[in-house]
PDB file of C-alpha atoms and ligand atoms in Angstrom:
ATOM      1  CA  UNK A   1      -8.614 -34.840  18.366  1.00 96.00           C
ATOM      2  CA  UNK A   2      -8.879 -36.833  15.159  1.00 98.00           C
ATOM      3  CA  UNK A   3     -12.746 -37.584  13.734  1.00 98.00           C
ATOM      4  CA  UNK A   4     -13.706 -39.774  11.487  1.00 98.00           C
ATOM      5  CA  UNK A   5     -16.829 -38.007   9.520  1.00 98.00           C
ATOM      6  CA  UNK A   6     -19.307 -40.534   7.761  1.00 98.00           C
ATOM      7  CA  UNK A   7     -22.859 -40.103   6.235  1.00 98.00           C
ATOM      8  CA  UNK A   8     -25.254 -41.525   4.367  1.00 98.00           C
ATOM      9  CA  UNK A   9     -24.797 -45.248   5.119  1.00 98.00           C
ATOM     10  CA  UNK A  10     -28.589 -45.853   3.472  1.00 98.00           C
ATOM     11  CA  UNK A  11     -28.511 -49.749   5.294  1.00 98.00           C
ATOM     12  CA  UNK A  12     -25.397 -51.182   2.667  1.00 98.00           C
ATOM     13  CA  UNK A  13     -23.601 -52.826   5.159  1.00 98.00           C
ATOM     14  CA  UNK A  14     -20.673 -54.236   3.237  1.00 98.00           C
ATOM     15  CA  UNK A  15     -19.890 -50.126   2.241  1.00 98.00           C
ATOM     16  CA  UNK A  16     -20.335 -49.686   5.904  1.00 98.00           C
ATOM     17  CA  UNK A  17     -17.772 -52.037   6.912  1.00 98.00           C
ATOM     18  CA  UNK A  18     -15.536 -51.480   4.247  1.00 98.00           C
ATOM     19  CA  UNK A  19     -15.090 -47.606   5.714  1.00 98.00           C
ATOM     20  CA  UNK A  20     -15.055 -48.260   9.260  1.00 98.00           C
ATOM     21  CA  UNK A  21     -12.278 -50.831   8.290  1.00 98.00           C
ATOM     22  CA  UNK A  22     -10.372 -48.316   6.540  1.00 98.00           C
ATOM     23  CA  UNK A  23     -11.344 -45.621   9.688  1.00 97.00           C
ATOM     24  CA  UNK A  24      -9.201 -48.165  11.696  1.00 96.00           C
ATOM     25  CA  UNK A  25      -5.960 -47.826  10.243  1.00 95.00           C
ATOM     26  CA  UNK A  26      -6.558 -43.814  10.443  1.00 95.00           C
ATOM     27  CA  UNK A  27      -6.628 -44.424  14.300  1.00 94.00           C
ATOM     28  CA  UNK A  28      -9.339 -41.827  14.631  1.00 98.00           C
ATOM     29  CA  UNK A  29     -10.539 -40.828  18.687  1.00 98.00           C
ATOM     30  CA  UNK A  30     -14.188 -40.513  17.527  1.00 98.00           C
ATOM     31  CA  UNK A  31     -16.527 -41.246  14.805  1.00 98.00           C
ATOM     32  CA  UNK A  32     -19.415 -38.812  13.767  1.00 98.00           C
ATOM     33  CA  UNK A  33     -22.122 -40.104  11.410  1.00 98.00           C
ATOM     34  CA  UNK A  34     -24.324 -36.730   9.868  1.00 98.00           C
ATOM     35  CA  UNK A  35     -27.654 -39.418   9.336  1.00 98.00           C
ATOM     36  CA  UNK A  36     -29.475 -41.305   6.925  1.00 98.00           C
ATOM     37  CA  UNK A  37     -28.466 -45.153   8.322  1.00 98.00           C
ATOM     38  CA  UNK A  38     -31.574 -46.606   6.626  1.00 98.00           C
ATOM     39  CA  UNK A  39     -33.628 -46.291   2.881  1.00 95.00           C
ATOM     40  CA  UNK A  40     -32.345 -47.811  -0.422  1.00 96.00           C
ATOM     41  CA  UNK A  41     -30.351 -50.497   1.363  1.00 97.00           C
ATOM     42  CA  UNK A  42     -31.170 -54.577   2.766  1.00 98.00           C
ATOM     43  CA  UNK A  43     -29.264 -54.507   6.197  1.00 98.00           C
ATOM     44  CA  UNK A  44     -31.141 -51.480   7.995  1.00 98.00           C
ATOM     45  CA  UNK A  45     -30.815 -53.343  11.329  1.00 98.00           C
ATOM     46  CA  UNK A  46     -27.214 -54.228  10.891  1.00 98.00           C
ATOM     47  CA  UNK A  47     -26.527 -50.594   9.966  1.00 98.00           C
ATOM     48  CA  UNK A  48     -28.088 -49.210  13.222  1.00 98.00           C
ATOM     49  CA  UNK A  49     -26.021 -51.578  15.577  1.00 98.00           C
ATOM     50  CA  UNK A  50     -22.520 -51.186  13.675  1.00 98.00           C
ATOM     51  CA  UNK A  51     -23.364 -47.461  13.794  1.00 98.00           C
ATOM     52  CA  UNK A  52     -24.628 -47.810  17.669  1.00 97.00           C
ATOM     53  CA  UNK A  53     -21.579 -49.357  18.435  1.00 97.00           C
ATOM     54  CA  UNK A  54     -18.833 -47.702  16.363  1.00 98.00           C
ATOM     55  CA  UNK A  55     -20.320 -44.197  16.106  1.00 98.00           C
ATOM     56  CA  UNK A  56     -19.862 -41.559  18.857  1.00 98.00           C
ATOM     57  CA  UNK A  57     -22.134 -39.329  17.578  1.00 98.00           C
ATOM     58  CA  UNK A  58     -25.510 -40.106  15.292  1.00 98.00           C
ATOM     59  CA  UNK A  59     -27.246 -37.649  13.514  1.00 98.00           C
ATOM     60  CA  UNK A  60     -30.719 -38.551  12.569  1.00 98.00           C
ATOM     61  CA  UNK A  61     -31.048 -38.099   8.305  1.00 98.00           C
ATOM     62  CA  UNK A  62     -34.630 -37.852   6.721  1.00 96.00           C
ATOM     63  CA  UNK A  63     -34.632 -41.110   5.587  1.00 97.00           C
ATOM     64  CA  UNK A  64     -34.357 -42.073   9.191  1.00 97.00           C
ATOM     65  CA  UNK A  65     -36.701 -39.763  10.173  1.00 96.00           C
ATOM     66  CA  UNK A  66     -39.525 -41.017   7.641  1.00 96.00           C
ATOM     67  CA  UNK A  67     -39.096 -44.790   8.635  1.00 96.00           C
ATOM     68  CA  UNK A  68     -39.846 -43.690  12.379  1.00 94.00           C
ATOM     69  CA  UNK A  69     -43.073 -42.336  11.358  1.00 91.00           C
ATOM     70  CA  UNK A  70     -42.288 -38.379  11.981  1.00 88.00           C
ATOM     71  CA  UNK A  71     -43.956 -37.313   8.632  1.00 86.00           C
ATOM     72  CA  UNK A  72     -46.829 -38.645   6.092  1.00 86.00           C
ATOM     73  CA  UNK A  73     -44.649 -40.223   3.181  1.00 87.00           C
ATOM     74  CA  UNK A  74     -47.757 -39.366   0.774  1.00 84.00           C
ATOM     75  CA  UNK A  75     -45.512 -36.950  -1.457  1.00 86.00           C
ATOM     76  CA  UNK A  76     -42.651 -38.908  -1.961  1.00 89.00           C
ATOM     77  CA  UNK A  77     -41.249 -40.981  -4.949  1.00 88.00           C
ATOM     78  CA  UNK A  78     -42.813 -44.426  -4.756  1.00 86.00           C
ATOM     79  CA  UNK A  79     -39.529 -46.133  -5.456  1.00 82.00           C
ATOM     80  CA  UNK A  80     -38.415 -44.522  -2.081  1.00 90.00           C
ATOM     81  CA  UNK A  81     -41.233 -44.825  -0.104  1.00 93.00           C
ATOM     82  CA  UNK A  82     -41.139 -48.749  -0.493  1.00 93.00           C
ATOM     83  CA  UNK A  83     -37.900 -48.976   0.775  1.00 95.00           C
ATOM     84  CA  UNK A  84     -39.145 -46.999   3.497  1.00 95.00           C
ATOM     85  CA  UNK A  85     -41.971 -49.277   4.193  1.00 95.00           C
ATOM     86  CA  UNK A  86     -40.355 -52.191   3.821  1.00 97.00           C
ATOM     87  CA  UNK A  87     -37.710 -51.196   6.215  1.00 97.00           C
ATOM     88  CA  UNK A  88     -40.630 -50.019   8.659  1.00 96.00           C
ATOM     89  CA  UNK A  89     -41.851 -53.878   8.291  1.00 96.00           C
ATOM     90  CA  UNK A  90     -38.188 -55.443   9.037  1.00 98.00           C
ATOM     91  CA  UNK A  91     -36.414 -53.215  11.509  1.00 97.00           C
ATOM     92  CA  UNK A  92     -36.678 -54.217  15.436  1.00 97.00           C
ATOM     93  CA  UNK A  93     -38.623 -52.231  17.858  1.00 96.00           C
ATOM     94  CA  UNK A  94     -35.533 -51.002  19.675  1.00 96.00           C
ATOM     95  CA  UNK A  95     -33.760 -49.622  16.697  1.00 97.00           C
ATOM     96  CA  UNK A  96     -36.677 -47.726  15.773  1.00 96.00           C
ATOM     97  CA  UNK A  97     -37.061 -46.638  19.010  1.00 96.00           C
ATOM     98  CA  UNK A  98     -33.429 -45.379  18.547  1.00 95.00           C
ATOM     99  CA  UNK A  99     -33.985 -43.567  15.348  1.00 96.00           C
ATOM    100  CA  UNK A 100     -36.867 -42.118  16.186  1.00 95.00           C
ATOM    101  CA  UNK A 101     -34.830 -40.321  19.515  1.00 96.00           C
ATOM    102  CA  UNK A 102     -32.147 -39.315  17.080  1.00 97.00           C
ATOM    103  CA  UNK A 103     -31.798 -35.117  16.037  1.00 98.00           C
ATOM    104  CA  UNK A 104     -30.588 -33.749  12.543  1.00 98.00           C
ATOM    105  CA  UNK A 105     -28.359 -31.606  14.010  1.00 98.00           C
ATOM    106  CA  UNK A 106     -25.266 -30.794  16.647  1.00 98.00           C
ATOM    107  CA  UNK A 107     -22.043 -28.966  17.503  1.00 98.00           C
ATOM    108  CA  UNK A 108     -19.080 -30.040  19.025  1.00 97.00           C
ATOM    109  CA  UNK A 109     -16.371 -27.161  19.842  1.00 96.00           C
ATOM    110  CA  UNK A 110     -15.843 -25.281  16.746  1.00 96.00           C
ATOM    111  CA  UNK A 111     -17.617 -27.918  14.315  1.00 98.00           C
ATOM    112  CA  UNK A 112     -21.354 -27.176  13.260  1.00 98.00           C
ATOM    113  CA  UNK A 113     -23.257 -30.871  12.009  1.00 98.00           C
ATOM    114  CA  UNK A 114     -26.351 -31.077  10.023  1.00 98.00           C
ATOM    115  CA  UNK A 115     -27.614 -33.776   8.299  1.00 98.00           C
ATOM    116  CA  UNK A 116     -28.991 -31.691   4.867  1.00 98.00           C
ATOM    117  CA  UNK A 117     -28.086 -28.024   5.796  1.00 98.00           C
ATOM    118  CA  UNK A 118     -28.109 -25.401   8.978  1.00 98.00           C
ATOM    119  CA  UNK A 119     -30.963 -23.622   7.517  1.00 97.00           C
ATOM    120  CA  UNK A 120     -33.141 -26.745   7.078  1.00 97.00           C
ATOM    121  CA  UNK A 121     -31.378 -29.975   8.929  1.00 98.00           C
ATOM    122  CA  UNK A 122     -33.382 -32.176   7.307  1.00 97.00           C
ATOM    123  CA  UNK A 123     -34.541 -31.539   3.814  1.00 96.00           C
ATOM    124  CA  UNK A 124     -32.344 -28.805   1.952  1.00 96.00           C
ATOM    125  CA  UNK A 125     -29.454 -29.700  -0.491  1.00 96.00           C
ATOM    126  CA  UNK A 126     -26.393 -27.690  -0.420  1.00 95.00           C
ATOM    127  CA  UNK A 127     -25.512 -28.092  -4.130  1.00 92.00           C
ATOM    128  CA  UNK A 128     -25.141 -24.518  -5.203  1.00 91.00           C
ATOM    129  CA  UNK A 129     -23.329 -21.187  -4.507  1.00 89.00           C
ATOM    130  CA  UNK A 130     -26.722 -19.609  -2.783  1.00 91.00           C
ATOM    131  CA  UNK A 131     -27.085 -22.851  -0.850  1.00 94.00           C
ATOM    132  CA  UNK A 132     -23.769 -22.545   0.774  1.00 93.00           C
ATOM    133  CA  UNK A 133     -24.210 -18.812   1.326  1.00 93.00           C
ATOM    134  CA  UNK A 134     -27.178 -19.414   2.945  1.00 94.00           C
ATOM    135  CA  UNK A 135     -25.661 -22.662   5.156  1.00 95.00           C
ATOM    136  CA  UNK A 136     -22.557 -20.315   6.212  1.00 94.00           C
ATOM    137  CA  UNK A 137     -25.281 -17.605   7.398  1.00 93.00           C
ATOM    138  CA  UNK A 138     -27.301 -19.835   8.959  1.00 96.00           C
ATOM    139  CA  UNK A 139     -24.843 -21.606  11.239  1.00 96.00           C
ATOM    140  CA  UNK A 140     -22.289 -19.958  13.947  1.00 95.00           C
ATOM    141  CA  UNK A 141     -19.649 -22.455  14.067  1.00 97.00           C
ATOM    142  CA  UNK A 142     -16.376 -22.273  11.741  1.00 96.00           C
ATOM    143  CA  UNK A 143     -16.391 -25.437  10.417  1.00 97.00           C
ATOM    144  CA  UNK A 144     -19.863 -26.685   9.108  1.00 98.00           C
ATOM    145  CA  UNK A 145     -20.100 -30.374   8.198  1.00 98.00           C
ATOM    146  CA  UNK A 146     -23.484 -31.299   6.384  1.00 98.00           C
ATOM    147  CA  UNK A 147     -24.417 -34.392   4.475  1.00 98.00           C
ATOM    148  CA  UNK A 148     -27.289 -34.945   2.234  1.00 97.00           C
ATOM    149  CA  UNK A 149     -26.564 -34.569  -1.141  1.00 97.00           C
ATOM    150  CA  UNK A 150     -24.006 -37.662  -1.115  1.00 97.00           C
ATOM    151  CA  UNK A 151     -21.319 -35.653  -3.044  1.00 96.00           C
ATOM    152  CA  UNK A 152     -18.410 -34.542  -1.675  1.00 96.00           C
ATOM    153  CA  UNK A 153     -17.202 -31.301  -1.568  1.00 95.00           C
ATOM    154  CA  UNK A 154     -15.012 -28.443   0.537  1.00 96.00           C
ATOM    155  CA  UNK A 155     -15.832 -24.850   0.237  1.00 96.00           C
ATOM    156  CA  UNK A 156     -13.757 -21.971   2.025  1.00 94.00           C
ATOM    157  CA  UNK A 157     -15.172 -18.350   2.807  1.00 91.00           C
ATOM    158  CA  UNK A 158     -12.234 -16.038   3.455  1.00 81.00           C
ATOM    159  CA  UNK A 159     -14.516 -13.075   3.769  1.00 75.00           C
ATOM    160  CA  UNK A 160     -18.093 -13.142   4.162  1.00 71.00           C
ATOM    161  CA  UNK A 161     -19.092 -12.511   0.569  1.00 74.00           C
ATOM    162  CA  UNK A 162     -16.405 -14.723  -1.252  1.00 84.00           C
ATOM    163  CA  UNK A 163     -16.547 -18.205  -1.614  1.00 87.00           C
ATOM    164  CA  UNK A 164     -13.919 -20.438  -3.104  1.00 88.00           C
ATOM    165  CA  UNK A 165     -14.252 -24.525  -3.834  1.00 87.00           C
ATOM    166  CA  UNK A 166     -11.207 -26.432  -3.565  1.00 87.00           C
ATOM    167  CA  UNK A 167     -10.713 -29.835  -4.944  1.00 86.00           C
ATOM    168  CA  UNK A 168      -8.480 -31.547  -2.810  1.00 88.00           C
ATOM    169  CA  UNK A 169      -6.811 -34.803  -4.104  1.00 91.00           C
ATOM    170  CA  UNK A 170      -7.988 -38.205  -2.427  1.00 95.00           C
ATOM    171  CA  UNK A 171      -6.007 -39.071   0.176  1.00 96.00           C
ATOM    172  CA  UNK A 172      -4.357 -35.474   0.661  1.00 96.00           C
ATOM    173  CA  UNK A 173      -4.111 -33.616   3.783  1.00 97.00           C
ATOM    174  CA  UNK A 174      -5.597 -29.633   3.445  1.00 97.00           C
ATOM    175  CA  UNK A 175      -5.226 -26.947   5.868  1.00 96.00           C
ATOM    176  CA  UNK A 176      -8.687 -25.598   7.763  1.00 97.00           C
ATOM    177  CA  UNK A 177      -7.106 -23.472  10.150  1.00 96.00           C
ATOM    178  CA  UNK A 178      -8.410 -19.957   9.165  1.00 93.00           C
ATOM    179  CA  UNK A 179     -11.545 -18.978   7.557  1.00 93.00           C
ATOM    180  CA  UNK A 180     -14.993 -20.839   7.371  1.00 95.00           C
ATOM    181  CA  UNK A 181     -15.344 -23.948   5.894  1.00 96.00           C
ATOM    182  CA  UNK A 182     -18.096 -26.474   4.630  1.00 97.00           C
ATOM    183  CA  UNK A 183     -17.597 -29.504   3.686  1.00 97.00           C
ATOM    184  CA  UNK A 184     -19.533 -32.847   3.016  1.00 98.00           C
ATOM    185  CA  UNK A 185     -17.798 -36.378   3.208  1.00 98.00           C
ATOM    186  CA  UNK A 186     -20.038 -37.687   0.412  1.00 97.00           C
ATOM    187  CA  UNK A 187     -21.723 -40.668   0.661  1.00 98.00           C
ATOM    188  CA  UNK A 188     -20.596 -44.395   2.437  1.00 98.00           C
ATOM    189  CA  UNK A 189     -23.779 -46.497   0.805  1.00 98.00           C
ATOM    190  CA  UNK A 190     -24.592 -45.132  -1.987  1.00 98.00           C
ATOM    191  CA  UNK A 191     -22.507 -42.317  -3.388  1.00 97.00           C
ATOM    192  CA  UNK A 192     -23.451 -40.372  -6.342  1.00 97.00           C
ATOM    193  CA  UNK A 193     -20.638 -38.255  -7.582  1.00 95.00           C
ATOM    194  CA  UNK A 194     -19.967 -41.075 -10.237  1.00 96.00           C
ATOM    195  CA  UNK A 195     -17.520 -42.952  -7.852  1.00 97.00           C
ATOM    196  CA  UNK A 196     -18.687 -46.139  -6.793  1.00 98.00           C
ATOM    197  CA  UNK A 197     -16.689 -46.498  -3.754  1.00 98.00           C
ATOM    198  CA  UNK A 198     -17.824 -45.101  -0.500  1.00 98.00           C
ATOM    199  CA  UNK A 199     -16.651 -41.713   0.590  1.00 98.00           C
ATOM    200  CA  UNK A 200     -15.636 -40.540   3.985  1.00 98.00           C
ATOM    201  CA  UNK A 201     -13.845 -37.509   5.556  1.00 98.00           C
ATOM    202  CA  UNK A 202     -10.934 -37.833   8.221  1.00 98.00           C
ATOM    203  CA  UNK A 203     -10.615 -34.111  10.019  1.00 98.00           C
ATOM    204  CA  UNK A 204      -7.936 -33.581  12.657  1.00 98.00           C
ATOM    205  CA  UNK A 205      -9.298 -30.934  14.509  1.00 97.00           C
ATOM    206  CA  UNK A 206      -5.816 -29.885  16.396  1.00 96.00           C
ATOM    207  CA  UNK A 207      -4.002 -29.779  13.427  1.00 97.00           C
ATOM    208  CA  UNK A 208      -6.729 -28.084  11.786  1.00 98.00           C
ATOM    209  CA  UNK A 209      -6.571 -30.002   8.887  1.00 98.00           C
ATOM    210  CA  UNK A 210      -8.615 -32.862   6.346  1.00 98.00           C
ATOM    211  CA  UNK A 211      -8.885 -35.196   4.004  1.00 97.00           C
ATOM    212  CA  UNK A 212     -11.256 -36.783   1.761  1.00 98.00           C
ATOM    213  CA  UNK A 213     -10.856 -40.923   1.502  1.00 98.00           C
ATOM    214  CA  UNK A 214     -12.438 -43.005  -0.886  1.00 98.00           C
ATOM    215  CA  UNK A 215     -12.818 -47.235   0.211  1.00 98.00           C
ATOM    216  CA  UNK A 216     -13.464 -49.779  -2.085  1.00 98.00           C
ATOM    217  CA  UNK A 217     -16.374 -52.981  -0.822  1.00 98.00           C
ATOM    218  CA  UNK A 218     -18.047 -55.500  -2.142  1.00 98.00           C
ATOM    219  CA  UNK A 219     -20.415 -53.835  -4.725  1.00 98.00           C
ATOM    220  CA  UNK A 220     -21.753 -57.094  -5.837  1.00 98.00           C
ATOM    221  CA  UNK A 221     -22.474 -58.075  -2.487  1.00 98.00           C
ATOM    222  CA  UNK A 222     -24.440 -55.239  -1.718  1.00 98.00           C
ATOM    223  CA  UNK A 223     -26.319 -55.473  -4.697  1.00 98.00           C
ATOM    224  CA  UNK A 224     -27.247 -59.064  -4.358  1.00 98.00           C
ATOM    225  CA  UNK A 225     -28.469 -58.678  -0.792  1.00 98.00           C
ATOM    226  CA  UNK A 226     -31.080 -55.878  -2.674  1.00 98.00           C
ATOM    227  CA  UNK A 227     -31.945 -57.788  -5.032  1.00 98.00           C
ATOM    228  CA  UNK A 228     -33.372 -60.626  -2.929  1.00 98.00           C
ATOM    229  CA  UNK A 229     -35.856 -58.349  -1.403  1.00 97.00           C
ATOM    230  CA  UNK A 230     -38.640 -58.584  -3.472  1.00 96.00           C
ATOM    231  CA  UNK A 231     -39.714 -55.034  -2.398  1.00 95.00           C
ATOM    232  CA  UNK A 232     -36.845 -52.673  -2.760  1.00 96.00           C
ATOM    233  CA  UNK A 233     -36.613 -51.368  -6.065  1.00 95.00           C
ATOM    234  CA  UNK A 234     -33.835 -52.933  -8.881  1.00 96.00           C
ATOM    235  CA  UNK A 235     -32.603 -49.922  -9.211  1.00 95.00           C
ATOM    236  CA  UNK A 236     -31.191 -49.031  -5.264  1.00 96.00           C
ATOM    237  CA  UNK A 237     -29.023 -51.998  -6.203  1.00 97.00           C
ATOM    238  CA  UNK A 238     -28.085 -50.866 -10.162  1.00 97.00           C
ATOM    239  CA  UNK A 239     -27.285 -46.982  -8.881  1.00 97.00           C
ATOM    240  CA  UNK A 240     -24.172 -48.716  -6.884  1.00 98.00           C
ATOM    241  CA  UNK A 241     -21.838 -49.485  -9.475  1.00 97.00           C
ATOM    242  CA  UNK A 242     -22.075 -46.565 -11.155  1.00 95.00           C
ATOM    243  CA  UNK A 243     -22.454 -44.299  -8.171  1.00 96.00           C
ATOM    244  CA  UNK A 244     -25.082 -42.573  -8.948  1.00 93.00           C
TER     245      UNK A 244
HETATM  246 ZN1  LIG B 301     -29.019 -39.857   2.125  1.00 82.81          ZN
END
């Protein structure tokens, strides 16, 4: 079977149909999205019917989680938390009746999904070597796929102490078939590795193999449609063409 992983679509449409556009001609069986459909972006509802519709799984991502009301958004970063209440104003009952039934976390076969990490599905970055120690304990299955962070990254562990990163080139098939792996498909709406274009993972799970696949959309366009909404911060629209 050949997935198509997203994550991290954060309601930019354009990035969102740039990818699945590109997930076409990659003639995937499935599509798995590891959360976070809504925050920073202007087309939340969009977002949640494309992804409805094209996505055979949905993971629910903490930004989805806080517009559905599931924590107090007291402690958070203003400029987030008015994206997050402006979305709560614009999105229809029905799609946030469907984020609000959405989880953070699920397996299929050997594949382990989170939307942050297996120890904390929700919240924790995987960014450093104790992170990813801790997200290969945490978690059974072989193959861990987490999102989050909105870099992209692969790291192997042939034993249970060492851990190696690889750098695979865009575009370029690498072998999964023994060992553990972790990887993260970065970020389709708002990526932040200092690559504007939106990041997705293609895993063909009986060759045991992936790749990493970078799409180019219509920054501009996305930006504009942020900047006419009076309440989302300048800067959700700024970030984009520097991918930050
Ligand atoms: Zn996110």
């Amino acid at each position: 079977m050949k997935v198509a992983v997203i994550s991290d679509v954060h309601a930019n449409l354009p990035a969102l149909e740039a990818v699945l556009a590109a997930i076409e001609y990659e003639q995937v069986d499935e599509i798995w999205f590891l959360g976070d459909s809504v925050g920073y972006g202007a087309r939340p509802n969009e977002c949640v019917d494309l992804l409805r519709e094209k996505a055979d799984l949905v993971l629910a991502g903490n930004h989805d989680l806080a517009v559905a009301g599931a924590f107090s958004l007291d402690e958070y970063r203003y400029e987030v938390v008015r994206a997050w209440l402006w979305t709560r104003q614009v999105i229809r009952s029905e799609n946030l009746e469907r984020l609000e039934q959405l989880q953070p976390q699920a397996a299929r076969g050997e594949v382990g999904l989170y939307h942050a990490s297996p120890r904390d599905p929700v919240w924790e970055y995987v960014t450093n070597s104790e992170e990813v120690r801790a997200a290969l304990q945490w978690s059974d299955s072989r193959i861990i796929l987490v999102g989050h962070s909105h870099i992209p990254f692969a790291v192997t562990s042939p034993g249970s102490v060492r851990i190696d990163q690889v750098f695979p080139p865009e575009n370029e098939w690498f072998s999964i078939a023994s060992d553990r792996w972790l990887i993260n498909p970065g970020s389709v709406g708002q990526p932040r590795d200092g690559d504007p274009r939106a990041s997705f993972l293609i895993l063909d799970l009986g060759a045991k193999a992936a790749k990493f696949c970078r799409a180019d959309y219509d920054i501009e366009l996305a930006q504009k449609q942020i900047l006419e909404i009076e309440e989302l911060p300048e800067n959700n629209a700024q970030r984009l063409s520097s991918g930050v």
